[in-house]
Short mmCIF file of C-alpha atoms in Angstrom, two decimals:
data_model
loop_
_atom_site.label_atom_id
_atom_site.label_comp_id
_atom_site.label_asym_id
_atom_site.label_seq_id
_atom_site.Cartn_x
_atom_site.Cartn_y
_atom_site.Cartn_z
CA MET A 1 15.86 26.98 -40.75
CA SER A 2 14.69 28.39 -44.11
CA GLU A 3 11.21 29.87 -44.55
CA PRO A 4 9.85 26.99 -46.73
CA ALA A 5 11.21 24.45 -44.26
CA THR A 6 9.61 26.37 -41.39
CA TRP A 7 6.27 26.41 -43.24
CA ALA A 8 6.48 22.65 -43.92
CA ALA A 9 7.28 21.90 -40.29
CA GLY A 10 4.30 24.02 -39.24
CA ARG A 11 1.99 22.11 -41.60
CA LEU A 12 3.23 18.78 -40.24
CA ARG A 13 2.53 19.90 -36.70
CA PHE A 14 -0.90 21.04 -37.87
CA PHE A 15 -1.82 17.61 -39.25
CA ARG A 16 -0.49 15.78 -36.20
CA LYS A 17 -3.47 17.09 -34.27
CA PRO A 18 -6.42 14.65 -33.98
CA PHE A 19 -9.13 15.59 -36.50
CA HIS A 20 -11.91 15.95 -33.91
CA GLU A 21 -9.85 18.49 -31.95
CA TYR A 22 -9.94 21.08 -34.78
CA ARG A 23 -12.55 23.82 -34.93
CA LEU A 24 -15.56 23.12 -37.13
CA THR A 25 -14.38 25.57 -39.81
CA GLU A 26 -11.00 23.85 -39.97
CA ARG A 27 -12.62 20.42 -40.22
CA VAL A 28 -14.82 21.56 -43.11
CA ALA A 29 -11.79 23.02 -44.92
CA LEU A 30 -9.72 19.88 -44.34
CA SER A 31 -12.55 17.74 -45.76
CA GLN A 32 -12.67 19.85 -48.93
CA MET A 33 -8.89 20.14 -49.27
CA PRO A 34 -8.20 16.80 -51.12
CA LEU A 35 -10.64 17.69 -53.94
CA PHE A 36 -9.27 21.22 -54.18
CA ILE A 37 -5.64 20.04 -54.39
CA THR A 38 -6.57 17.41 -57.00
CA THR A 39 -8.33 20.15 -59.00
CA LEU A 40 -5.16 22.27 -58.92
CA LEU A 41 -3.18 19.28 -60.15
CA ALA A 42 -5.70 18.87 -62.99
CA VAL A 43 -5.23 22.53 -63.94
CA VAL A 44 -1.48 22.01 -64.16
CA LEU A 45 -1.88 18.94 -66.41
CA VAL A 46 -4.46 20.59 -68.65
CA SER A 47 -2.40 23.80 -68.96
CA ALA A 48 0.69 21.81 -69.90
CA PHE A 49 -0.80 19.36 -72.39
CA PHE A 50 -4.24 20.66 -73.40
CA PRO A 51 -4.05 24.44 -73.26
CA ARG A 52 -7.15 24.88 -75.47
CA THR A 53 -9.28 23.29 -72.73
CA MET A 54 -8.51 26.27 -70.54
CA ASP A 55 -10.64 28.30 -72.94
CA ASN A 56 -13.67 26.10 -72.38
CA PRO A 57 -16.23 28.10 -70.33
CA LEU A 58 -17.50 24.98 -68.55
CA PHE A 59 -14.01 23.98 -67.46
CA VAL A 60 -13.27 27.51 -66.30
CA LEU A 61 -16.57 27.49 -64.39
CA PHE A 62 -15.48 24.24 -62.78
CA LEU A 63 -12.20 25.79 -61.64
CA PHE A 64 -13.83 28.93 -60.27
CA SER A 65 -16.55 26.91 -58.52
CA GLN A 66 -13.92 24.81 -56.72
CA LEU A 67 -12.10 27.95 -55.68
CA ALA A 68 -15.35 29.49 -54.48
CA LEU A 69 -16.26 26.37 -52.50
CA MET A 70 -12.82 26.38 -50.85
CA VAL A 71 -13.31 30.02 -49.87
CA LEU A 72 -16.80 29.24 -48.54
CA CYS A 73 -15.31 26.58 -46.26
CA TYR A 74 -13.37 29.29 -44.46
CA VAL A 75 -15.66 32.33 -44.59
CA VAL A 76 -19.01 30.78 -43.65
CA PRO A 77 -19.55 30.70 -39.84
CA TRP A 78 -20.51 27.04 -39.76
CA ASP A 79 -20.59 26.92 -35.95
CA ARG A 80 -23.45 29.46 -35.96
CA LEU A 81 -25.54 27.49 -38.45
CA PRO A 82 -27.35 24.19 -37.87
CA TYR A 83 -24.65 21.62 -37.32
CA THR A 84 -24.98 19.61 -40.55
CA SER A 85 -25.19 22.70 -42.77
CA PHE A 86 -21.64 22.11 -43.99
CA LEU A 87 -22.83 19.02 -45.92
CA VAL A 88 -24.05 21.41 -48.62
CA ILE A 89 -20.39 21.68 -49.73
CA PRO A 90 -20.08 18.04 -50.98
CA LEU A 91 -23.50 18.36 -52.64
CA LEU A 92 -22.26 21.42 -54.55
CA ASP A 93 -19.10 19.47 -55.36
CA PHE A 94 -21.16 17.00 -57.38
CA ALA A 95 -22.55 19.84 -59.51
CA SER A 96 -19.08 21.39 -59.91
CA ILE A 97 -17.57 18.05 -60.96
CA GLY A 98 -20.39 17.53 -63.46
CA VAL A 99 -19.62 20.90 -65.07
CA GLY A 100 -15.88 20.10 -65.08
CA ARG A 101 -16.51 16.73 -66.74
CA GLU A 102 -18.43 18.35 -69.59
CA GLY A 103 -15.81 21.06 -70.06
CA GLY A 104 -12.70 18.88 -69.91
CA GLN A 105 -13.51 15.31 -70.83
CA GLU A 106 -12.14 15.73 -74.39
CA SER A 107 -8.68 16.52 -73.00
CA LEU A 108 -8.52 14.88 -69.56
CA ALA A 109 -10.46 11.64 -69.06
CA GLY A 110 -11.68 10.54 -65.66
CA ILE A 111 -12.69 13.90 -64.22
CA SER A 112 -15.91 12.24 -63.09
CA LEU A 113 -13.80 10.11 -60.72
CA LEU A 114 -13.36 13.23 -58.61
CA ALA A 115 -16.85 12.39 -57.29
CA VAL A 116 -15.14 9.97 -54.94
CA PHE A 117 -14.15 12.88 -52.69
CA PRO A 118 -17.68 14.17 -51.89
CA VAL A 119 -18.87 10.55 -51.65
CA ILE A 120 -16.25 9.83 -48.99
CA TRP A 121 -17.06 13.09 -47.22
CA LEU A 122 -20.80 12.38 -47.04
CA CYS A 123 -20.44 8.74 -45.97
CA ALA A 124 -17.62 9.42 -43.50
CA SER A 125 -19.54 12.22 -41.78
CA GLY A 126 -21.83 9.65 -40.15
CA TYR A 127 -24.88 11.87 -40.66
CA TYR A 128 -27.90 10.68 -42.66
CA PRO A 129 -26.18 7.37 -43.60
CA ARG A 130 -29.00 6.09 -45.85
CA VAL A 131 -29.31 9.36 -47.74
CA SER A 132 -25.54 9.44 -48.14
CA LEU A 133 -25.54 5.96 -49.67
CA TRP A 134 -28.30 6.91 -52.11
CA LEU A 135 -26.40 10.06 -53.07
CA SER A 136 -23.17 8.08 -53.52
CA PHE A 137 -24.93 6.24 -56.38
CA PHE A 138 -27.34 8.76 -57.89
CA ALA A 139 -25.11 11.86 -57.72
CA PRO A 140 -22.31 10.26 -59.86
CA LEU A 141 -25.03 8.83 -62.11
CA ALA A 142 -26.51 12.31 -62.54
CA ILE A 143 -23.06 13.69 -63.45
CA ILE A 144 -23.13 11.31 -66.45
CA TRP A 145 -26.83 11.07 -67.36
CA VAL A 146 -27.89 14.72 -67.05
CA PRO A 147 -25.66 15.90 -69.92
CA LEU A 148 -26.91 12.97 -72.04
CA LEU A 149 -30.52 13.89 -71.33
CA ILE A 150 -29.83 17.57 -72.13
CA ARG A 151 -28.24 16.66 -75.47
CA GLY A 152 -31.02 14.15 -76.22
CA ASP A 153 -28.53 11.34 -76.63
CA VAL A 154 -30.78 8.80 -74.88
CA SER A 155 -30.39 5.16 -75.80
CA GLY A 156 -29.85 1.89 -74.01
CA PRO A 157 -26.11 1.63 -74.72
CA THR A 158 -25.35 5.26 -73.86
CA LEU A 159 -27.22 5.02 -70.58
CA VAL A 160 -25.84 1.61 -69.52
CA LYS A 161 -22.25 2.11 -70.65
CA PRO A 162 -21.24 4.54 -67.80
CA LEU A 163 -23.12 2.66 -64.97
CA LEU A 164 -19.86 1.18 -63.65
CA LEU A 165 -18.83 4.54 -62.19
CA PRO A 166 -21.88 5.09 -59.92
CA VAL A 167 -21.79 1.41 -58.91
CA MET A 168 -18.15 1.79 -57.98
CA MET A 169 -18.94 4.98 -56.03
CA LEU A 170 -21.75 3.16 -54.22
CA GLY A 171 -19.29 0.44 -53.23
CA ILE A 172 -16.86 3.02 -51.93
CA GLY A 173 -19.68 4.72 -50.06
CA VAL A 174 -20.79 1.45 -48.44
CA SER A 175 -17.22 0.65 -47.41
CA VAL A 176 -16.69 4.10 -45.94
CA SER A 177 -20.04 3.97 -44.12
CA VAL A 178 -19.25 0.59 -42.59
CA LEU A 179 -15.80 1.75 -41.50
CA THR A 180 -17.24 4.98 -40.14
CA LEU A 181 -19.93 3.12 -38.21
CA SER A 182 -17.34 0.74 -36.79
CA MET A 183 -15.03 3.60 -35.85
CA THR A 184 -17.94 5.51 -34.29
CA ARG A 185 -18.84 2.53 -32.14
CA GLN A 186 -15.21 2.06 -31.13
CA GLN A 187 -14.97 5.75 -30.34
CA ARG A 188 -18.06 5.54 -28.13
CA ILE A 189 -16.63 2.50 -26.37
CA LEU A 190 -13.34 4.31 -25.88
CA GLU A 191 -15.17 7.40 -24.63
CA GLU A 192 -17.09 5.27 -22.12
CA LYS A 193 -13.88 3.61 -21.00
CA ASP A 194 -12.24 7.01 -20.81
CA LYS A 195 -15.08 8.24 -18.59
CA GLN A 196 -14.69 5.17 -16.39
CA LEU A 197 -10.92 5.66 -16.22
CA GLN A 198 -11.39 9.34 -15.42
CA ALA A 199 -13.88 8.43 -12.69
CA SER A 200 -11.51 5.78 -11.34
CA LEU A 201 -8.63 8.24 -11.48
CA LEU A 202 -10.69 10.84 -9.65
CA GLY A 203 -11.69 8.27 -7.04
CA THR A 204 -8.08 7.15 -6.69
CA ARG A 205 -6.92 10.74 -6.25
CA ARG A 206 -9.59 11.31 -3.63
CA GLN A 207 -8.58 8.14 -1.82
CA GLU A 208 -4.94 9.18 -2.03
CA ALA A 209 -5.77 12.62 -0.65
CA LEU A 210 -7.82 11.02 2.15
CA LEU A 211 -5.03 8.57 2.94
CA ASN A 212 -2.44 11.33 3.02
CA SER A 213 -4.67 13.43 5.27
CA VAL A 214 -5.22 10.53 7.65
CA LEU A 215 -1.53 9.58 7.70
CA ASP A 216 -0.49 13.18 8.31
CA THR A 217 -3.06 13.49 11.11
CA VAL A 218 -2.13 10.41 13.17
CA HIS A 219 0.63 10.82 15.74
CA LEU A 220 2.53 7.82 14.39
CA GLY A 221 5.32 7.65 11.87
CA VAL A 222 4.36 5.50 8.87
CA LEU A 223 6.89 4.37 6.28
CA ALA A 224 6.28 2.07 3.31
CA VAL A 225 9.23 0.62 1.39
CA ASP A 226 9.47 -1.61 -1.66
CA ALA A 227 11.38 -4.88 -1.86
CA ASP A 228 14.60 -2.99 -2.65
CA GLY A 229 14.28 -0.69 0.34
CA HIS A 230 13.22 2.43 -1.58
CA ASP A 231 10.71 4.69 0.14
CA ILE A 232 7.19 4.49 -1.30
CA LEU A 233 5.31 6.52 1.30
CA MET A 234 6.35 8.58 4.30
CA ASN A 235 3.95 10.67 6.38
CA ARG A 236 4.62 13.96 8.17
CA LYS A 237 5.49 12.36 11.52
CA GLN A 238 7.94 9.94 9.94
CA ARG A 239 9.67 12.75 8.09
CA ALA A 240 10.20 14.39 11.50
CA ASN A 241 11.57 11.09 12.88
CA HIS A 242 13.94 10.80 9.92
CA GLU A 243 15.13 14.37 10.48
CA LEU A 244 15.70 13.54 14.18
CA ALA A 245 17.90 10.55 13.24
CA ARG A 246 19.84 12.45 10.56
CA PRO A 247 23.37 13.50 11.53
CA LYS A 248 23.58 17.28 11.37
CA ASP A 249 26.55 17.21 9.01
CA LEU A 250 24.88 14.94 6.41
CA ASP A 251 22.07 16.07 4.11
CA ASP A 252 21.15 12.65 2.71
CA PRO A 253 22.51 9.88 4.97
CA ASN A 254 22.10 6.20 4.20
CA GLU A 255 20.64 3.70 6.66
CA SER A 256 24.00 2.93 8.29
CA GLN A 257 24.65 6.62 8.99
CA LEU A 258 21.39 7.36 10.82
CA LEU A 259 21.54 7.89 14.59
CA VAL A 260 19.80 4.71 15.79
CA PHE A 261 20.74 3.40 19.25
CA ALA A 262 19.88 0.41 21.41
CA ALA A 263 17.99 0.49 24.70
CA ASP A 264 21.04 1.85 26.56
CA ARG A 265 20.79 4.98 24.35
CA THR A 266 24.51 4.92 23.46
CA THR A 267 25.23 1.69 21.55
CA PRO A 268 24.54 2.09 17.80
CA VAL A 269 22.22 -0.58 16.45
CA ARG A 270 23.87 -2.73 13.78
CA VAL A 271 22.57 -2.07 10.26
CA GLU A 272 21.08 -5.56 9.85
CA GLU A 273 19.18 -5.14 13.15
CA ARG A 274 17.69 -1.74 12.36
CA PRO A 275 13.90 -1.65 11.87
CA VAL A 276 13.86 -0.63 8.20
CA ARG A 277 16.52 -3.16 7.24
CA ARG A 278 14.68 -5.95 9.06
CA ALA A 279 11.46 -4.95 7.30
CA VAL A 280 13.15 -4.97 3.87
CA LEU A 281 14.33 -8.51 4.61
CA GLY A 282 10.66 -9.48 5.08
CA GLU A 283 10.65 -9.78 8.88
CA THR A 284 7.53 -9.27 10.96
CA PHE A 285 8.05 -7.70 14.38
CA THR A 286 6.13 -5.71 16.99
CA ASP A 287 7.23 -3.08 19.54
CA TYR A 288 10.94 -3.24 18.71
CA LEU A 289 12.43 -0.40 20.80
CA VAL A 290 15.20 1.88 19.49
CA TRP A 291 16.39 5.39 20.32
CA LEU A 292 16.63 8.00 17.57
CA GLY A 293 18.80 11.08 17.63
CA ALA A 294 21.39 12.21 20.15
CA GLY A 295 21.64 14.47 23.15
CA LYS A 296 18.61 16.05 24.76
CA SER A 297 16.48 15.61 21.64
CA GLN A 298 16.86 11.80 21.69
CA ARG A 299 13.52 9.95 21.55
CA ALA A 300 12.46 6.39 22.34
CA ILE A 301 10.63 4.78 19.40
CA THR A 302 8.86 1.44 19.23
CA THR A 303 8.67 0.00 15.72
CA SER A 304 6.40 -2.62 14.16
CA ALA A 305 6.57 -4.02 10.64
CA ARG A 306 4.32 -6.08 8.40
CA PRO A 307 5.28 -7.35 4.91
CA MET A 308 3.29 -6.62 1.74
CA THR A 309 2.76 -9.30 -0.91
CA ASP A 310 1.24 -9.33 -4.40
CA PRO A 311 -1.62 -11.70 -5.38
CA ASP A 312 0.97 -14.40 -6.12
CA GLY A 313 2.37 -14.15 -2.59
CA THR A 314 5.63 -12.54 -3.71
CA PHE A 315 7.17 -10.12 -1.23
CA VAL A 316 6.89 -6.57 -2.62
CA GLY A 317 7.73 -4.43 0.40
CA SER A 318 6.86 -3.62 4.00
CA VAL A 319 5.03 -1.08 6.09
CA ILE A 320 6.82 0.11 9.24
CA VAL A 321 5.08 2.06 12.01
CA PHE A 322 7.10 4.24 14.40
CA SER A 323 5.57 5.23 17.75
CA ASP A 324 7.17 7.74 20.12
CA VAL A 325 7.11 6.20 23.63
CA THR A 326 9.68 8.47 25.26
CA ASP A 327 7.24 9.68 27.91
CA LEU A 328 6.21 6.11 28.73
CA VAL A 329 9.83 4.92 28.97
CA ASP A 330 10.67 7.87 31.21
CA ALA A 331 7.63 7.15 33.37
CA LEU A 332 8.59 3.49 33.73
CA ALA A 333 12.14 4.47 34.64
CA ALA A 334 10.81 6.93 37.21
CA LYS A 335 8.54 4.23 38.60
CA ASP A 336 11.43 1.80 38.88
CA ASP A 337 13.55 4.46 40.57
CA PHE A 338 10.74 5.17 43.02
CA VAL A 339 10.20 1.46 43.76
CA ALA A 340 13.94 0.96 44.29
CA SER A 341 14.17 4.00 46.56
CA VAL A 342 11.20 2.95 48.67
CA SER A 343 12.45 -0.63 48.82
CA HIS A 344 15.85 0.52 50.11
CA GLU A 345 14.11 2.64 52.72
CA PHE A 346 11.99 -0.35 53.82
CA ARG A 347 14.89 -2.78 54.02
CA THR A 348 16.72 -1.07 56.88
CA PRO A 349 13.79 -0.83 59.38
CA LEU A 350 12.59 -4.34 58.46
CA THR A 351 16.04 -5.78 59.10
CA SER A 352 16.10 -3.96 62.42
CA ILE A 353 12.63 -5.26 63.37
CA LEU A 354 13.60 -8.83 62.53
CA GLY A 355 16.81 -8.51 64.52
CA TYR A 356 15.01 -7.34 67.67
CA VAL A 357 12.27 -9.98 67.27
CA GLU A 358 14.92 -12.72 67.09
CA LEU A 359 16.56 -11.31 70.24
CA LEU A 360 13.23 -11.40 72.03
CA LEU A 361 12.60 -14.96 70.88
CA GLU A 362 15.99 -16.03 72.20
CA ASP A 363 15.00 -14.81 75.71
CA ASP A 364 12.41 -17.61 76.04
CA PRO A 365 9.30 -15.41 76.08
CA GLY A 366 6.14 -16.65 77.75
CA ASN A 367 3.38 -18.37 75.85
CA ASP A 368 1.30 -15.22 75.80
CA GLN A 369 4.18 -13.36 74.08
CA LEU A 370 5.47 -16.12 71.82
CA GLU A 371 2.59 -16.12 69.35
CA PRO A 372 2.56 -12.31 68.78
CA LEU A 373 6.34 -12.35 68.29
CA ASN A 374 6.08 -15.16 65.73
CA ILE A 375 3.36 -13.22 63.89
CA ILE A 376 5.63 -10.16 63.86
CA LYS A 377 8.54 -12.23 62.58
CA ARG A 378 6.51 -13.99 59.87
CA ASN A 379 5.03 -10.78 58.50
CA SER A 380 8.36 -8.97 58.70
CA GLU A 381 10.03 -11.78 56.75
CA ARG A 382 7.26 -11.61 54.18
CA LEU A 383 7.73 -7.86 53.81
CA LEU A 384 11.51 -8.29 53.54
CA THR A 385 11.04 -10.94 50.83
CA LEU A 386 8.74 -8.55 48.95
CA VAL A 387 11.32 -5.77 49.24
CA SER A 388 14.03 -8.11 47.94
CA ASP A 389 11.82 -9.08 45.00
CA LEU A 390 11.17 -5.43 44.17
CA LEU A 391 14.89 -4.71 44.16
CA ALA A 392 15.59 -7.86 42.14
CA THR A 393 13.25 -6.72 39.38
CA ARG A 394 14.61 -3.18 39.38
CA ASN A 395 16.56 -3.65 36.13
CA GLY A 396 14.79 -6.75 34.82
CA GLN A 397 18.16 -8.57 34.79
CA LEU A 398 19.57 -10.61 37.67
CA ILE A 399 23.14 -11.61 38.42
CA VAL A 400 23.54 -15.39 38.46
CA THR A 401 26.45 -17.55 39.56
CA PRO A 402 26.34 -20.80 37.56
CA HIS A 403 27.93 -23.99 38.80
CA ALA A 404 27.42 -27.72 38.26
CA VAL A 405 23.99 -28.67 39.61
CA ASP A 406 21.74 -31.71 39.41
CA VAL A 407 18.58 -29.97 38.17
CA ALA A 408 16.51 -33.15 38.56
CA GLU A 409 17.22 -33.02 42.29
CA LEU A 410 16.19 -29.35 42.40
CA VAL A 411 12.84 -30.28 40.81
CA ARG A 412 12.21 -33.11 43.25
CA ALA A 413 13.13 -30.87 46.18
CA SER A 414 10.76 -28.14 45.04
CA VAL A 415 7.91 -30.61 44.56
CA SER A 416 8.58 -32.17 47.97
CA ALA A 417 8.55 -28.76 49.69
CA ALA A 418 5.24 -27.85 48.05
CA MET A 419 3.54 -31.17 48.82
CA PRO A 420 1.90 -30.08 52.13
CA ARG A 421 0.36 -27.04 50.47
CA ALA A 422 -0.83 -29.21 47.54
CA ASP A 423 -2.45 -31.68 49.92
CA ALA A 424 -4.20 -28.86 51.72
CA SER A 425 -5.57 -27.58 48.39
CA ARG A 426 -6.58 -31.10 47.23
CA VAL A 427 -4.11 -30.89 44.34
CA ALA A 428 -2.32 -34.01 43.06
CA LEU A 429 1.31 -32.86 42.68
CA THR A 430 3.76 -35.13 40.82
CA ALA A 431 7.26 -34.88 39.35
CA ASP A 432 8.41 -36.52 36.11
CA THR A 433 12.19 -36.25 35.98
CA PRO A 434 15.16 -38.36 34.91
CA GLY A 435 17.32 -39.86 37.64
CA ARG A 436 19.93 -37.14 37.11
CA LEU A 437 20.34 -34.13 34.81
CA ASP A 438 23.48 -32.08 35.34
CA ALA A 439 23.62 -28.49 34.15
CA HIS A 440 25.78 -25.44 34.70
CA VAL A 441 23.23 -23.12 36.37
CA ASP A 442 22.70 -21.08 39.53
CA GLY A 443 21.02 -23.67 41.77
CA PRO A 444 19.32 -21.31 44.27
CA ARG A 445 17.97 -19.13 41.46
CA ILE A 446 16.58 -22.14 39.54
CA SER A 447 14.98 -23.34 42.77
CA GLN A 448 13.39 -19.89 43.11
CA VAL A 449 11.93 -20.24 39.59
CA LEU A 450 10.63 -23.74 40.36
CA ASP A 451 9.12 -22.65 43.68
CA ASN A 452 7.36 -19.71 41.99
CA LEU A 453 5.91 -21.81 39.16
CA VAL A 454 4.84 -24.73 41.38
CA SER A 455 3.36 -22.36 43.98
CA ASN A 456 1.36 -20.56 41.28
CA ALA A 457 0.14 -23.86 39.80
CA ILE A 458 -1.22 -24.93 43.18
CA LYS A 459 -2.56 -21.49 44.07
CA TYR A 460 -4.46 -21.11 40.79
CA SER A 461 -6.08 -24.54 41.06
CA PRO A 462 -8.48 -23.60 43.88
CA ASP A 463 -10.88 -26.48 43.26
CA GLY A 464 -8.22 -29.18 43.20
CA GLY A 465 -6.75 -30.80 40.12
CA ASN A 466 -3.43 -32.08 38.88
CA VAL A 467 -0.04 -30.37 38.76
CA VAL A 468 2.81 -32.08 36.89
CA VAL A 469 6.42 -30.87 36.91
CA SER A 470 8.42 -32.52 34.12
CA LEU A 471 12.09 -32.18 33.20
CA GLU A 472 13.97 -33.45 30.15
CA HIS A 473 17.16 -32.99 28.14
CA ASP A 474 16.36 -31.57 24.70
CA ASP A 475 19.10 -30.93 22.11
CA GLY A 476 21.67 -29.38 24.43
CA HIS A 477 19.05 -27.63 26.56
CA LEU A 478 17.11 -28.54 29.65
CA ALA A 479 13.36 -28.11 29.31
CA CYS A 480 11.17 -27.90 32.38
CA ARG A 481 7.37 -27.77 32.24
CA VAL A 482 4.95 -26.99 35.04
CA SER A 483 1.39 -27.90 34.01
CA ASP A 484 -1.84 -27.52 35.96
CA THR A 485 -5.54 -28.10 35.32
CA GLY A 486 -6.63 -24.93 37.06
CA MET A 487 -8.52 -21.80 36.02
CA GLY A 488 -6.30 -20.90 33.03
CA MET A 489 -5.92 -17.51 31.36
CA SER A 490 -7.36 -15.60 28.44
CA ALA A 491 -5.22 -14.63 25.44
CA ASP A 492 -5.06 -11.00 26.64
CA ASP A 493 -3.86 -12.08 30.10
CA GLN A 494 -1.19 -14.34 28.57
CA ALA A 495 0.22 -11.40 26.65
CA GLN A 496 0.83 -9.50 29.93
CA VAL A 497 1.52 -12.31 32.36
CA PHE A 498 5.25 -11.50 32.70
CA ALA A 499 4.65 -7.79 33.35
CA LYS A 500 5.48 -6.46 36.80
CA PHE A 501 2.55 -6.30 39.21
CA PHE A 502 0.18 -7.83 36.66
CA ARG A 503 -2.54 -10.14 37.93
CA THR A 504 -5.16 -11.80 35.75
CA SER A 505 -8.81 -10.77 35.90
CA ASN A 506 -9.83 -14.21 37.27
CA VAL A 507 -7.29 -13.93 40.09
CA ARG A 508 -8.50 -10.44 41.00
CA ARG A 509 -12.11 -11.65 41.14
CA THR A 510 -11.27 -14.64 43.34
CA ALA A 511 -9.10 -12.54 45.71
CA ILE A 512 -6.17 -15.00 45.55
CA PRO A 513 -3.27 -13.29 47.36
CA GLY A 514 -0.18 -12.09 45.48
CA VAL A 515 1.55 -8.96 44.18
CA GLY A 516 2.42 -10.02 40.61
CA LEU A 517 6.22 -10.23 40.96
CA GLY A 518 6.89 -13.98 40.94
CA LEU A 519 6.67 -14.44 37.17
CA PRO A 520 8.70 -11.31 36.23
CA ILE A 521 11.43 -12.47 38.63
CA SER A 522 11.33 -15.99 37.19
CA LYS A 523 11.58 -14.60 33.67
CA ALA A 524 14.56 -12.43 34.65
CA ILE A 525 16.34 -15.44 36.18
CA VAL A 526 15.75 -17.65 33.13
CA GLU A 527 16.91 -14.94 30.71
CA ALA A 528 20.01 -14.32 32.84
CA HIS A 529 20.89 -17.97 32.12
CA GLY A 530 20.45 -17.35 28.36
CA GLY A 531 17.13 -19.18 28.33
CA THR A 532 13.49 -18.50 27.50
CA ILE A 533 10.19 -18.97 29.29
CA GLN A 534 6.79 -19.35 27.64
CA VAL A 535 3.18 -19.83 28.68
CA GLU A 536 0.34 -21.78 27.08
CA SER A 537 -3.10 -21.58 28.60
CA LYS A 538 -6.79 -22.04 27.92
CA LEU A 539 -9.38 -20.34 30.06
CA GLY A 540 -10.98 -22.89 32.40
CA GLN A 541 -8.69 -25.74 31.25
CA GLY A 542 -5.30 -25.04 32.77
CA THR A 543 -1.89 -23.53 32.16
CA THR A 544 1.60 -24.76 31.21
CA PHE A 545 4.77 -22.75 31.84
CA THR A 546 7.88 -23.98 30.01
CA PHE A 547 11.40 -22.68 30.50
CA ARG A 548 14.43 -23.76 28.49
CA MET A 549 18.08 -22.95 29.03
CA PRO A 550 21.43 -24.27 27.81
CA VAL A 551 22.84 -27.22 29.74
#
């Protein structure tokens, strides 16, 4: 680039800067610059067309005064003087212009119009607005009248004839003052808004820092994604989880390439069933268990997701929480292994005890021996049943052998078998079934479910009441409901009612016997048939268990 072009580019960059960002000296010089440049242009015109004017002392004084004022703009340390000291420059401009008008008006008309520059400067400064308006009229008027008064050329026409110029300058001054005042107010409003925005930005940054600190402190992985599945936020723990699931040979794997396995720890979870994908589709879920990683570093993770929506209710993303429950899963597995081991150890001696008791009963024992032997047999059978239940719930899944069964008959049989116990507890037990309902199920297992539910309904109605067992065919499924009017359950108890060994707080307080295995076993049986079981209950009003399974 040539030197003139470089200089021009530098000047353009100079003037791109907002005026208030310049130093005070630069602002003063910039304010004087238009008059100085116009004066130089006037010199060129006068030199070209009216060279004799250049010999006029007043015109020469005008030129030198403008040059001197321009130099003063740069050399005077305005920032060390009282702030409005620089306004002396436009006041001196009026005197300089007056001298220039007298020295050059014969050759170049309109020099007095140069007064518009100091008028604009004074009125645009925003300082002493009333004084500036007065000066915008009287200073141009003085430029015209003072020479007339000095020459003694005072008459009505000579004084009135040039009044248009000061009036015009006053109008310009008023316009500039109004615009300046308006701009000043707007600037103050913008400055206030800027302060508010800066404060809001500072608060937002503090909140963001606090949020990041909290998220990085908690021992949970937190991931936020937008509606397209792009990561918005990921805390320290989740970055570790992502690194755990990343195949070692891939630096940036996609969702389908991550090491995410089902509960058996070996079967890869399908992409559409993976937690992040389900969350992106807008699903809400809680405690969805997956395994991340492979080998000895594999970890069990429960995931929960909640969607995010904008004020219009439009889905905009989801937040997914990842919780490491490996230790809990291992502890539960160890507990199940222990229960299974102990149960196996109990089964052999119990079977032996029952065998010998039956042999003794076959020998026609005396009356004094019969009752103790029956007590031994009854309690041994109860222990053996408990052991069988413990083993049955070992894996939470039971083997069933379906065949054609009249389920309505199973319901009536279960109700009939429980009738003596219901009568003893002052419970009205009834069955509401169709004449026949055939289904392909494991009859003994379904009877076990019915016996458990009916027995519980009677047991947990200690003050009497009504128990109704209903059965119906519903859209290719059989639906069986066991309803009672007993003590009911709280919402917290309902959430855990199918957990092994769980017993509600009411039951523990009333000392009703039981070990908390009947409902987990019933749930396992129903799910083995491809069905579901649900509970609805209100504390003090009763409970309804409903299981459904394909016919």
